[in-house]
Short mmCIF file of C-alpha atoms in Angstrom, two decimals:
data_model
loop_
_atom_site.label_atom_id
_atom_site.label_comp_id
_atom_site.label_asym_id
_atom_site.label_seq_id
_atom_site.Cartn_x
_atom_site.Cartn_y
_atom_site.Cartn_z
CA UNK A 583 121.65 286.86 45.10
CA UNK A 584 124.24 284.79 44.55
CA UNK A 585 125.36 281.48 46.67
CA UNK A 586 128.47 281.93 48.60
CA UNK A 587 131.11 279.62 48.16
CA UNK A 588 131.55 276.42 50.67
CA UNK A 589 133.98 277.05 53.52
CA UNK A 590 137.33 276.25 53.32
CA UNK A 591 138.42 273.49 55.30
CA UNK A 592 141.21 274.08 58.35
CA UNK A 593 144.25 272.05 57.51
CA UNK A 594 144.78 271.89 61.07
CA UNK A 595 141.76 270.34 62.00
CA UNK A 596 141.27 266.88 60.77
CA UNK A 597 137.75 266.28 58.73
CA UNK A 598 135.02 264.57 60.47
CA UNK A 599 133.90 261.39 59.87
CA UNK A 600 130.57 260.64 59.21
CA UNK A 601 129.29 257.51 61.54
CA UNK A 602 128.91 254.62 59.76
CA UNK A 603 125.32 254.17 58.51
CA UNK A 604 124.27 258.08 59.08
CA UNK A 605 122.70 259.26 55.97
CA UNK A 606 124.32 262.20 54.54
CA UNK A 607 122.17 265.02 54.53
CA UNK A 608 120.91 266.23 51.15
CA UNK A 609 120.05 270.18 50.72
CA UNK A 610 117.34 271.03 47.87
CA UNK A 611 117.36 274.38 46.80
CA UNK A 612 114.50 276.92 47.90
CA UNK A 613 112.79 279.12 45.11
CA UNK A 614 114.67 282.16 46.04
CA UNK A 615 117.91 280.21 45.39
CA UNK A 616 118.58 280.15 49.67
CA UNK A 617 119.22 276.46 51.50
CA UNK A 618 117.45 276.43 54.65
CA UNK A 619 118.87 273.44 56.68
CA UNK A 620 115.50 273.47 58.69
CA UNK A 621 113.43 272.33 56.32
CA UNK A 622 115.81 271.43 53.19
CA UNK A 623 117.17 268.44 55.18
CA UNK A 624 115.91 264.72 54.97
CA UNK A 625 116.46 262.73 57.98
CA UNK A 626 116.66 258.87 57.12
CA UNK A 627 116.25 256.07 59.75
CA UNK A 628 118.28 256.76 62.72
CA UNK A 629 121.32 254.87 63.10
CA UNK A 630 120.53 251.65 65.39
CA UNK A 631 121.06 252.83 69.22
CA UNK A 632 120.91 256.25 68.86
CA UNK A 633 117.56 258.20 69.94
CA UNK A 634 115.93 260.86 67.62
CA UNK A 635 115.56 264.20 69.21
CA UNK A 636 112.33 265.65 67.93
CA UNK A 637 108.91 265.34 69.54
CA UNK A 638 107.50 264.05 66.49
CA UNK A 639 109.86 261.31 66.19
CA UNK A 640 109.39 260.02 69.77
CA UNK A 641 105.60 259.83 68.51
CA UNK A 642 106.42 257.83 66.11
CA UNK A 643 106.94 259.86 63.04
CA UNK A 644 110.11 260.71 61.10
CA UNK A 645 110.97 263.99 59.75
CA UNK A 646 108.80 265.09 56.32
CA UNK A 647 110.07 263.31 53.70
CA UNK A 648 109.20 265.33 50.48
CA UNK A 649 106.73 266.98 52.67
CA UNK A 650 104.79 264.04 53.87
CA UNK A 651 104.76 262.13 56.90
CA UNK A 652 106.18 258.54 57.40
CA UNK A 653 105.60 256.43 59.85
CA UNK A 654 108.42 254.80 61.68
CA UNK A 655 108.58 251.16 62.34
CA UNK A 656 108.77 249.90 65.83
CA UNK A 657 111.96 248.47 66.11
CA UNK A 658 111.18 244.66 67.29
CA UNK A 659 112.79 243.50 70.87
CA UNK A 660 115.66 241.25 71.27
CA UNK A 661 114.74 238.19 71.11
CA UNK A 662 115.56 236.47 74.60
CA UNK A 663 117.97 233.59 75.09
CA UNK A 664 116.38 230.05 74.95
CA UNK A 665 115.97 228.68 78.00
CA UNK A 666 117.97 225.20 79.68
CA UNK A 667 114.70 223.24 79.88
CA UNK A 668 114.13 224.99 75.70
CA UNK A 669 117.77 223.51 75.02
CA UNK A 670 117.50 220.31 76.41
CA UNK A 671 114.33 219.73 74.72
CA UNK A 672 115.81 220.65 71.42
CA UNK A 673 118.66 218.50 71.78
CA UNK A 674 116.69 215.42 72.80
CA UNK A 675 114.16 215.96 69.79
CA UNK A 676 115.25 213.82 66.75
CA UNK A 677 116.43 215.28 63.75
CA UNK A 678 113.52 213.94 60.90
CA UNK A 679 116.45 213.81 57.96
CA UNK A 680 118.70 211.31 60.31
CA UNK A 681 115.81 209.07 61.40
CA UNK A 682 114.57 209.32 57.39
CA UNK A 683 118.26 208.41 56.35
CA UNK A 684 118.62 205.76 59.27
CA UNK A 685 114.96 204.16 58.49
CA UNK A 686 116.03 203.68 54.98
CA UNK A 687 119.33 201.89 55.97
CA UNK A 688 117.38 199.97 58.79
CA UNK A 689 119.25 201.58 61.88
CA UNK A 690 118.60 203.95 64.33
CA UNK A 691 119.80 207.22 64.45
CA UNK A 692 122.34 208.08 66.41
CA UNK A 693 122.02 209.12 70.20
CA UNK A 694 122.68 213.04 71.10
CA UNK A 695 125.54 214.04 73.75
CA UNK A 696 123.89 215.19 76.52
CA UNK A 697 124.52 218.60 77.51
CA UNK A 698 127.67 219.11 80.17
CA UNK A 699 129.37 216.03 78.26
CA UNK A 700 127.04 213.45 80.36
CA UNK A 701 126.08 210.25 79.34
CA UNK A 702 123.97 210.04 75.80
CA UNK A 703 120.79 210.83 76.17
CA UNK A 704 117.55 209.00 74.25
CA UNK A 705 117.53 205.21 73.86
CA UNK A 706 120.10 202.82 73.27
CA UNK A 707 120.95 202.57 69.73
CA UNK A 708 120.07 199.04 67.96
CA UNK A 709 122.29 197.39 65.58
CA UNK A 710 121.62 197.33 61.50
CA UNK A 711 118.12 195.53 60.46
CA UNK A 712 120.45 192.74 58.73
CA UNK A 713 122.66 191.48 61.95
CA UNK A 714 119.72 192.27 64.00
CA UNK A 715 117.34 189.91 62.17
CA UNK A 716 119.94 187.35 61.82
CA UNK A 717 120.84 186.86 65.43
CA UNK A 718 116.71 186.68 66.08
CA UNK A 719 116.49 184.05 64.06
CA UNK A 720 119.55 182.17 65.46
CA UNK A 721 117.59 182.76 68.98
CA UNK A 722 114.77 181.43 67.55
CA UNK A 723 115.97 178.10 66.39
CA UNK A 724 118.02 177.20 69.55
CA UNK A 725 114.82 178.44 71.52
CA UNK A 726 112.69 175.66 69.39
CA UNK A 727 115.65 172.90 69.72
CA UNK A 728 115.54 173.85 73.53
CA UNK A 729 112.10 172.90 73.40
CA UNK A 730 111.99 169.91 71.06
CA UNK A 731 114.95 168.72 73.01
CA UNK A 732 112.56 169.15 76.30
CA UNK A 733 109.66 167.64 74.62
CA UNK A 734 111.62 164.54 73.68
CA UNK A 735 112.92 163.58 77.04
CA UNK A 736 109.76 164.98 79.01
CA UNK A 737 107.35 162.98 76.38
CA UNK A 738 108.33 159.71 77.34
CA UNK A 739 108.65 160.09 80.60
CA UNK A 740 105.60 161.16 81.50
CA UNK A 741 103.67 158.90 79.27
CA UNK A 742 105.84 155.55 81.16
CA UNK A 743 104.81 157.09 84.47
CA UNK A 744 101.47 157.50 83.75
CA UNK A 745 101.14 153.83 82.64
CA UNK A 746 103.57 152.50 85.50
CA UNK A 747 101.41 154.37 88.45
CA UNK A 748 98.26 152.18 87.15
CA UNK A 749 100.59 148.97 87.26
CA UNK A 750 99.60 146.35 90.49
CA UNK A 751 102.42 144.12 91.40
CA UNK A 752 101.93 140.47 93.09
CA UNK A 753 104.06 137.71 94.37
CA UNK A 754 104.17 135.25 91.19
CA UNK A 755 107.82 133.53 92.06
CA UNK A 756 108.05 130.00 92.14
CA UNK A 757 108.60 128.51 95.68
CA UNK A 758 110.20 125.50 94.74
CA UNK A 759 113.56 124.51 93.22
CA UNK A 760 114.33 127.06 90.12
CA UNK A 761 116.62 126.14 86.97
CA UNK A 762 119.64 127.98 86.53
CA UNK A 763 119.73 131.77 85.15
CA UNK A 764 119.36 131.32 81.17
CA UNK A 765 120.00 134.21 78.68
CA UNK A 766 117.89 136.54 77.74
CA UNK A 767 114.81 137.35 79.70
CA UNK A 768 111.45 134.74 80.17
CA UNK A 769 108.38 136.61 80.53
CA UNK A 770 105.51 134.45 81.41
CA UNK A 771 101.92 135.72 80.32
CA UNK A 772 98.36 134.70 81.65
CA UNK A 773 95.66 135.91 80.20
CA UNK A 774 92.71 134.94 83.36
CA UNK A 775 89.04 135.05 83.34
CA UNK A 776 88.89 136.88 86.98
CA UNK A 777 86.20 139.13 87.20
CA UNK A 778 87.36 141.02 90.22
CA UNK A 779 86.10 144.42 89.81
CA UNK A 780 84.05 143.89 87.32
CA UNK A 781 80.32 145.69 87.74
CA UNK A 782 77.03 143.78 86.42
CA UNK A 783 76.83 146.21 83.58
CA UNK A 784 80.39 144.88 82.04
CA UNK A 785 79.74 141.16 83.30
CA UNK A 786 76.84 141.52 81.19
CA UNK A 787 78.63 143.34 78.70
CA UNK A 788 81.48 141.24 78.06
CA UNK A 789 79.36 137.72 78.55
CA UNK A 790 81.18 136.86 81.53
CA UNK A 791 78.53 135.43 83.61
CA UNK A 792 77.57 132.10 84.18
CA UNK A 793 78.07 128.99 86.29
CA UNK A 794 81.96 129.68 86.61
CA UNK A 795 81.89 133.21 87.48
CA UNK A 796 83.69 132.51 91.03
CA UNK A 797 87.43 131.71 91.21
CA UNK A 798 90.31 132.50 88.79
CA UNK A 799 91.48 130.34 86.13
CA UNK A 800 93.56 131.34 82.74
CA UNK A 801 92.05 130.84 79.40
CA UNK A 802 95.29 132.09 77.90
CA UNK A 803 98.90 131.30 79.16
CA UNK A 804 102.49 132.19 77.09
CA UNK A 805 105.53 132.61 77.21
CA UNK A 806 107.75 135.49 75.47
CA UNK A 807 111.24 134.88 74.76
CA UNK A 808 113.21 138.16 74.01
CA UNK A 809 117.15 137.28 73.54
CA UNK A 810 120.35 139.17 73.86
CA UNK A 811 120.41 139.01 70.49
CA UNK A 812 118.26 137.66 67.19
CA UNK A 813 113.88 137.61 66.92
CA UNK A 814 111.77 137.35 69.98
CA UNK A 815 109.64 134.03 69.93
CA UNK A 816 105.96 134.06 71.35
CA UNK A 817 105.19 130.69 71.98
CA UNK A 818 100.83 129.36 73.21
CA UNK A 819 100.62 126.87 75.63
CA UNK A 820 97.56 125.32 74.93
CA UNK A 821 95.79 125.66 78.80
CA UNK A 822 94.34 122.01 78.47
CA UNK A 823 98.04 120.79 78.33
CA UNK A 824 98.54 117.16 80.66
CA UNK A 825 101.54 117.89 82.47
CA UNK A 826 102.72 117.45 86.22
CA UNK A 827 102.21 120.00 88.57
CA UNK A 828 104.38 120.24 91.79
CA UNK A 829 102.29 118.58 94.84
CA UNK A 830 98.82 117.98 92.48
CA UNK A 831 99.75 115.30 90.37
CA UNK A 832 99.05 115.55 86.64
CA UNK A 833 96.36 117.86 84.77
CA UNK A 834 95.12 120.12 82.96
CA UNK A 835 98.18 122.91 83.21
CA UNK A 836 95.58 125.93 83.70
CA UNK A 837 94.83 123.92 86.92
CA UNK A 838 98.31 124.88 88.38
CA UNK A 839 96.77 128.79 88.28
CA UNK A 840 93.46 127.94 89.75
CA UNK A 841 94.95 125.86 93.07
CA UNK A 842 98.04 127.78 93.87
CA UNK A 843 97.54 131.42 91.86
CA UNK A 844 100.59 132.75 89.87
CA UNK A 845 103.61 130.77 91.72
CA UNK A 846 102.05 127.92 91.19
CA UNK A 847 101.96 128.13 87.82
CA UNK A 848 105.30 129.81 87.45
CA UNK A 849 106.87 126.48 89.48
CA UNK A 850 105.03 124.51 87.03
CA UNK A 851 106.31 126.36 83.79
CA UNK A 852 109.46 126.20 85.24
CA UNK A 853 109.90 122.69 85.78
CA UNK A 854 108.44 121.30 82.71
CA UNK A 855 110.43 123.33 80.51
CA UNK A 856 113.46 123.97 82.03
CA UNK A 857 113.74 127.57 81.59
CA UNK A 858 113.88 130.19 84.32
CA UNK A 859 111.00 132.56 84.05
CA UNK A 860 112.42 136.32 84.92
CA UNK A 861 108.84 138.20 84.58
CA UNK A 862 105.12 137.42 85.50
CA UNK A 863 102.16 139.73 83.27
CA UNK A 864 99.23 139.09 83.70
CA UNK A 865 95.80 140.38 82.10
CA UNK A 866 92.06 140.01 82.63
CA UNK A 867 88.56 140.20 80.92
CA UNK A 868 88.07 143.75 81.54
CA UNK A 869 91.82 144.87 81.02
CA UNK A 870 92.11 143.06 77.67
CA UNK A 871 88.31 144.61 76.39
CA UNK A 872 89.58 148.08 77.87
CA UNK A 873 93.03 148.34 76.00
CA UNK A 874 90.98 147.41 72.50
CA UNK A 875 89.16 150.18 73.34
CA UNK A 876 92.07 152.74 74.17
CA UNK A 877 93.68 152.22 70.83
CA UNK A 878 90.43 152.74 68.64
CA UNK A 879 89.74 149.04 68.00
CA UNK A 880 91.52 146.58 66.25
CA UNK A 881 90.96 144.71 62.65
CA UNK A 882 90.70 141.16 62.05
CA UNK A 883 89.49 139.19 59.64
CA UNK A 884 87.90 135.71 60.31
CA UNK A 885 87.76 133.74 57.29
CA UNK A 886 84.05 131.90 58.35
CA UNK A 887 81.06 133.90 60.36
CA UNK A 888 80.98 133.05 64.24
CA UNK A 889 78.44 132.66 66.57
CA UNK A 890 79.18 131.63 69.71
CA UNK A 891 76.69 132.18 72.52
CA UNK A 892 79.01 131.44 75.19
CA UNK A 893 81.33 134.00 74.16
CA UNK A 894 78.52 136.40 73.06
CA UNK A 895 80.65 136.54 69.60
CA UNK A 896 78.24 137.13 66.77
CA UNK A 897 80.35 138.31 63.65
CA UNK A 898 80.26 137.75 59.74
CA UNK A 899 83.18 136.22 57.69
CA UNK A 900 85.73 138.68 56.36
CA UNK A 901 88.12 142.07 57.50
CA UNK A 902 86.18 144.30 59.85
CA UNK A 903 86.90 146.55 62.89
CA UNK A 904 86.22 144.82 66.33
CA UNK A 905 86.06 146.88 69.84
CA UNK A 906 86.91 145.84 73.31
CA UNK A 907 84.18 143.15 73.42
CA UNK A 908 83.81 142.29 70.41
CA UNK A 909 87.70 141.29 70.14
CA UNK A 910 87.46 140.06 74.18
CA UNK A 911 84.51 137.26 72.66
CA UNK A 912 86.73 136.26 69.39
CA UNK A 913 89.58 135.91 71.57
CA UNK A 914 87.94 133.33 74.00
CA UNK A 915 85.50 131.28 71.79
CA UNK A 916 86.67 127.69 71.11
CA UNK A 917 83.55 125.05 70.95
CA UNK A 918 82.74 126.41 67.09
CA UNK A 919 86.51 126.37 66.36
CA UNK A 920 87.17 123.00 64.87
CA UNK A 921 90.96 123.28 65.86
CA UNK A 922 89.12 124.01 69.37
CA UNK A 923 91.81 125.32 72.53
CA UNK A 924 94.77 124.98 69.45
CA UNK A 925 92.22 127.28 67.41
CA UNK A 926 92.14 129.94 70.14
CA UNK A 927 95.86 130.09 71.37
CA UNK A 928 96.24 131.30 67.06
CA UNK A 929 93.66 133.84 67.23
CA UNK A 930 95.02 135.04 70.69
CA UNK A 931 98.43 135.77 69.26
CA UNK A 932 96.87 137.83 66.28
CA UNK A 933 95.14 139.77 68.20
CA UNK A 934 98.35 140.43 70.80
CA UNK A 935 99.60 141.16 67.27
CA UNK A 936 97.52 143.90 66.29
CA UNK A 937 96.82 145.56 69.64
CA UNK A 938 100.64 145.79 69.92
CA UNK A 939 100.87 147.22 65.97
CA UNK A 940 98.11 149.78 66.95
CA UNK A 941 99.72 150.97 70.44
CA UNK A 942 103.12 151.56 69.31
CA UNK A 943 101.52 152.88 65.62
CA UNK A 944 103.58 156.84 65.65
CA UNK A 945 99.51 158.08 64.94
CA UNK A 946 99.01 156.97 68.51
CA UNK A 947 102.11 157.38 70.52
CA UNK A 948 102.67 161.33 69.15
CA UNK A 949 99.22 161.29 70.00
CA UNK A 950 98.44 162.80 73.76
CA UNK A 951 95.06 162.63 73.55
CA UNK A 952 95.41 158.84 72.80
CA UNK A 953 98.75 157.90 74.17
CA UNK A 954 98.17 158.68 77.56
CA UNK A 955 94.80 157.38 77.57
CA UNK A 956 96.74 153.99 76.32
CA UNK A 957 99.28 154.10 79.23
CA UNK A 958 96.22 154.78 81.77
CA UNK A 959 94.52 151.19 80.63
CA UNK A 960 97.09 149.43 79.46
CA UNK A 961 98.77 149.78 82.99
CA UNK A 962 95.76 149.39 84.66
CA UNK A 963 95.08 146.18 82.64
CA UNK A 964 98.39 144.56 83.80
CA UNK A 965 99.77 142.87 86.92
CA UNK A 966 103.41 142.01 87.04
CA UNK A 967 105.58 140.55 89.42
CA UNK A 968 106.86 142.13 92.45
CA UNK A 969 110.13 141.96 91.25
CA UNK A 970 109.68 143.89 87.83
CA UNK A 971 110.60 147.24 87.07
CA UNK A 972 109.89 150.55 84.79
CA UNK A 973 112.65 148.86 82.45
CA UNK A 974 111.21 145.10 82.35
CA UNK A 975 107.51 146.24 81.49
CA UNK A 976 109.38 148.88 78.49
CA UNK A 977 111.49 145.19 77.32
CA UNK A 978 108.53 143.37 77.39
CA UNK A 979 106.50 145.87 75.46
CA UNK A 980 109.10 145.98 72.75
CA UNK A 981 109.51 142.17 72.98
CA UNK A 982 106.06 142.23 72.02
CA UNK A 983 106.63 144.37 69.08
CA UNK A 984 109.77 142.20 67.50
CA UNK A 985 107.74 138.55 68.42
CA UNK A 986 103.98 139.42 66.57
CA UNK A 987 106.38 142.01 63.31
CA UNK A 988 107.23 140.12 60.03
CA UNK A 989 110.73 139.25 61.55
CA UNK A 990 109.19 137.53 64.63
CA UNK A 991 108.23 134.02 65.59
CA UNK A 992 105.32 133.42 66.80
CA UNK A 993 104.27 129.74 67.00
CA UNK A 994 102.52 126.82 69.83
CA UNK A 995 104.18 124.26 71.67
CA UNK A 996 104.54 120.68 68.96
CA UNK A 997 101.53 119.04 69.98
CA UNK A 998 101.27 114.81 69.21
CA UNK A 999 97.30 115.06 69.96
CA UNK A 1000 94.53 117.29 71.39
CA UNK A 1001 92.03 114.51 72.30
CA UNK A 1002 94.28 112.87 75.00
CA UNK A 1003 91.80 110.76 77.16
CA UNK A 1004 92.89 111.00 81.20
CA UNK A 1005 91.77 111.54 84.31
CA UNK A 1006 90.73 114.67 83.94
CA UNK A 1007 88.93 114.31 80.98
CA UNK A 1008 90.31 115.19 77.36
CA UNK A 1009 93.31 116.89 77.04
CA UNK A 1010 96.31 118.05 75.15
CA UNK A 1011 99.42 115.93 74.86
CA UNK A 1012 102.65 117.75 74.12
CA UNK A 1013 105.05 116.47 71.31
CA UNK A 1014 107.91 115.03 73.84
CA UNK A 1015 110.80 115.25 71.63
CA UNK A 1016 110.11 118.62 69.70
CA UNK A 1017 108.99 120.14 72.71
CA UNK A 1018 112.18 119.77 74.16
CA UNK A 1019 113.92 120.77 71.35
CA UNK A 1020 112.21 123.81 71.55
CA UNK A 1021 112.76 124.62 75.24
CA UNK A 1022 116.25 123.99 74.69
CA UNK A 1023 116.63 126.18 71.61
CA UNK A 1024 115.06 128.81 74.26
CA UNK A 1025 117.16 127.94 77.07
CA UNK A 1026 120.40 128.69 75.01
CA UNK A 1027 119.24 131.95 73.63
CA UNK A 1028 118.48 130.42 70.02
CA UNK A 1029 115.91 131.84 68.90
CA UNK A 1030 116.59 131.48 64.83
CA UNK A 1031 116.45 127.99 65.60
CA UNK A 1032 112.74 127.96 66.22
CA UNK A 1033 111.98 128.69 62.63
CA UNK A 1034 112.18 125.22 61.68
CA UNK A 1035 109.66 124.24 64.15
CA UNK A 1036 107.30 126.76 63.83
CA UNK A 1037 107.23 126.77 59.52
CA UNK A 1038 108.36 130.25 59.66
#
């Protein structure tokens, strides 16, 4: 039969309007030419929010599609809304493309806003790689001039104190009438043969013993000049010198030291020479053997083998390395020396000479493990007056540098004869007139005048 014709829409009614998203329902025609809107019509996926009506589809099943079954998705629930504890953990977490892009330009990323418009939260941003490094290493160097600064003033410091602590002081002014002040500063050094404090073992080792053993008396006595101005002059007296000593007469001048001690033979210095001595140092067998030793030995070189039992000196000719007792026994032997006490006021000064060249060598002094080894004996060695200070010993030590360097003078009191028969057996007799030419060179600070006496 045939189809009748579509309805005719009312012009008074407006059309409908299908829902966005609705399918439009699509009618197949039946075999007998008849649309049946039961099961003609396919029913597409709901629209969102709108439940289907049939049993079937609240069990999960859409209508037949093309007579077949389909099987309806589950729709998926909302997802729920991050968290504040989610967010703030997301907005603390670094972005891996910023720290990529700020590792490559050697900064740090940037620090997020915290949320609420707080402070920034993370850590504290660091400058570029460049200024950073640059301002490290401008740290570093004043850090090291800090300490190299520190080390320079600390340094010498300590190393004085530990050498002034060991220092002993004694009474070595002259009692009697003194000359006048003269320029420049005297020093006056003894070397005696006191073994106070000595044990058997170094008596023995330093061939100290014998008849003589008891009292003091000087086997070395000189005198250091250091002026304002010009060389410092290191200048023997012989110790069998015949002059007058104050109350005693005339004799030997190492007599002065063994009857009245140090003033004694300061008053006696004094008045033969005219000069005013400033400083007493003084030195004994042990002390002299003991700073050899602290500065790793010494080098001379005797021209002609010794052997000298009362000095216990046994050495060949020629350069070698002598220790503390070795250099104590070549510093005191005289009786083989055919310029005898003359020959042994020479050798004392080279010695002074090279002890002085080792100590203040920049191998020892920069040193520790030497220097203040050094300090500890040398100070220990020495006795100085009571009225010498930290600064005196430091001007005599570098007194002793300029008198025994290659700009120096180092020279003996003019001699006229070292036989001189008297009283006191044979002796040394000064050279009047150069003597006191020398002594007066001294006593107005002229010390480039000495060259001509001393053949420098």
């Amino acid at each position: 039969m045939p189809v009748p014709p579509p309805p005719t829409p009312d012009p008074a009614q407006p059309p409908r309007r299908r829902a966005p998203g609705r399918p439009t329902a699509v009618r197949r025609p039946v075999a007998d030419g008849t649309a049946s809107a039961a099961d003609a019509t396919r029913a597409l996926p709901p629209t969102p929010g709108r439940e289907p009506a049939g049993g079937a589809d609240r069990a999960g099943y859409s209508a037949t599609t093309y007579g077949r079954p389909a099987r309806r998705r589950p729709e998926r629930a909302a997802a729920q809304a991050p968290g504040r504890e989610q967010r703030l953990a997301e907005l603390r977490r670094p972005d891996p493309r910023e720290d990529a892009r700020g590792h490559d330009r050697g900064e740090r990323p940037a620090r997020r806003p915290a949320p609420g418009g707080g402070a920034p939260s993370g850590p504290p941003p660091r400058p570029p790689r460049g200024r950073r490094s640059a301002a490290q290493r401008r740290r570093r160097t004043l850090l090291v001039l800090v300490l190299v600064a520190a080390l320079a003033v600390a340094y010498p410091l300590a190393l004085g104190w530990r050498g002034w602590s060991a220092v002993r002081q004694v009474a070595a002014t002259s009692t009697g009438e003194r000359p006048a002040a003269t320029p420049g500063t005297t020093y006056l050094i003894v070397g005696s043969d006191s073994r106070d404090g000595m044990s058997e073992e170094e008596i023995a080792q330093y061939s100290a013993g014998g008849d003589d053993i008891l009292g003091r008396r000087t086997d070395t006595i000189m005198l250091l000049h250091v002026p304002e101005s010009g060389p410092s002059a290191l200048i023997s007296i012989p110790r069998d010198s015949y002059v007058p000593i104050p109350g005693h007469g005339s004799s030997k001048i190492n007599a002065a030291f063994s009857l009245g001690g140090a003033p004694l033979l300061t008053q006696t210095v004094e008045e033969v020479s005219g000069l005013r001595v400033d400083h007493y140092v003084e030195t004994g067998f042990a002390g002299f053997a003991r700073i050899v030793d602290a500065v790793g030995g010494v080098e001379m070189c005797p021209a002609q083998a010794v052997q000298d039992v009362r000095a216990g000196l046994d050495i060949p000719a020629g350069c070698q390395s002598m220790d503390g007792a070795t250099a104590l026994g070549y510093a005191r032997y005289r009786y083989s020396d055919p310029l005898g006490d003359l020959g042994r006021a020479n050798r004392q000064r080279e010695l002074l000479a090279a002890i002085v060249a080792r100590a203040s060598s920049p191998l020892t002094l920069l040193n520790p493990f030497r220097a203040f080894p050094l300090a500890s004996a040398g100070g220990g060695a020495v006795t100085v007056d009571e009225g010498a200070g930290v600064g005196d010993v430091l001007r005599f030590a570098t007194g002793m540098r300029s008198a025994t360097g290659a700009d120096g003078i180092s020279m003996t009191v003019p001699v006229a004869d070292t036989n001189y028969r008297t009283s006191s057996g044979s002796a040394v007799k000064w050279d009047t007139e150069r003597a006191l030419e020398m002594f007066g060179d001294l006593e107005r600070d002229d010390t480039e005048a000495l060259r001509s006496l001393s053949g420098a």
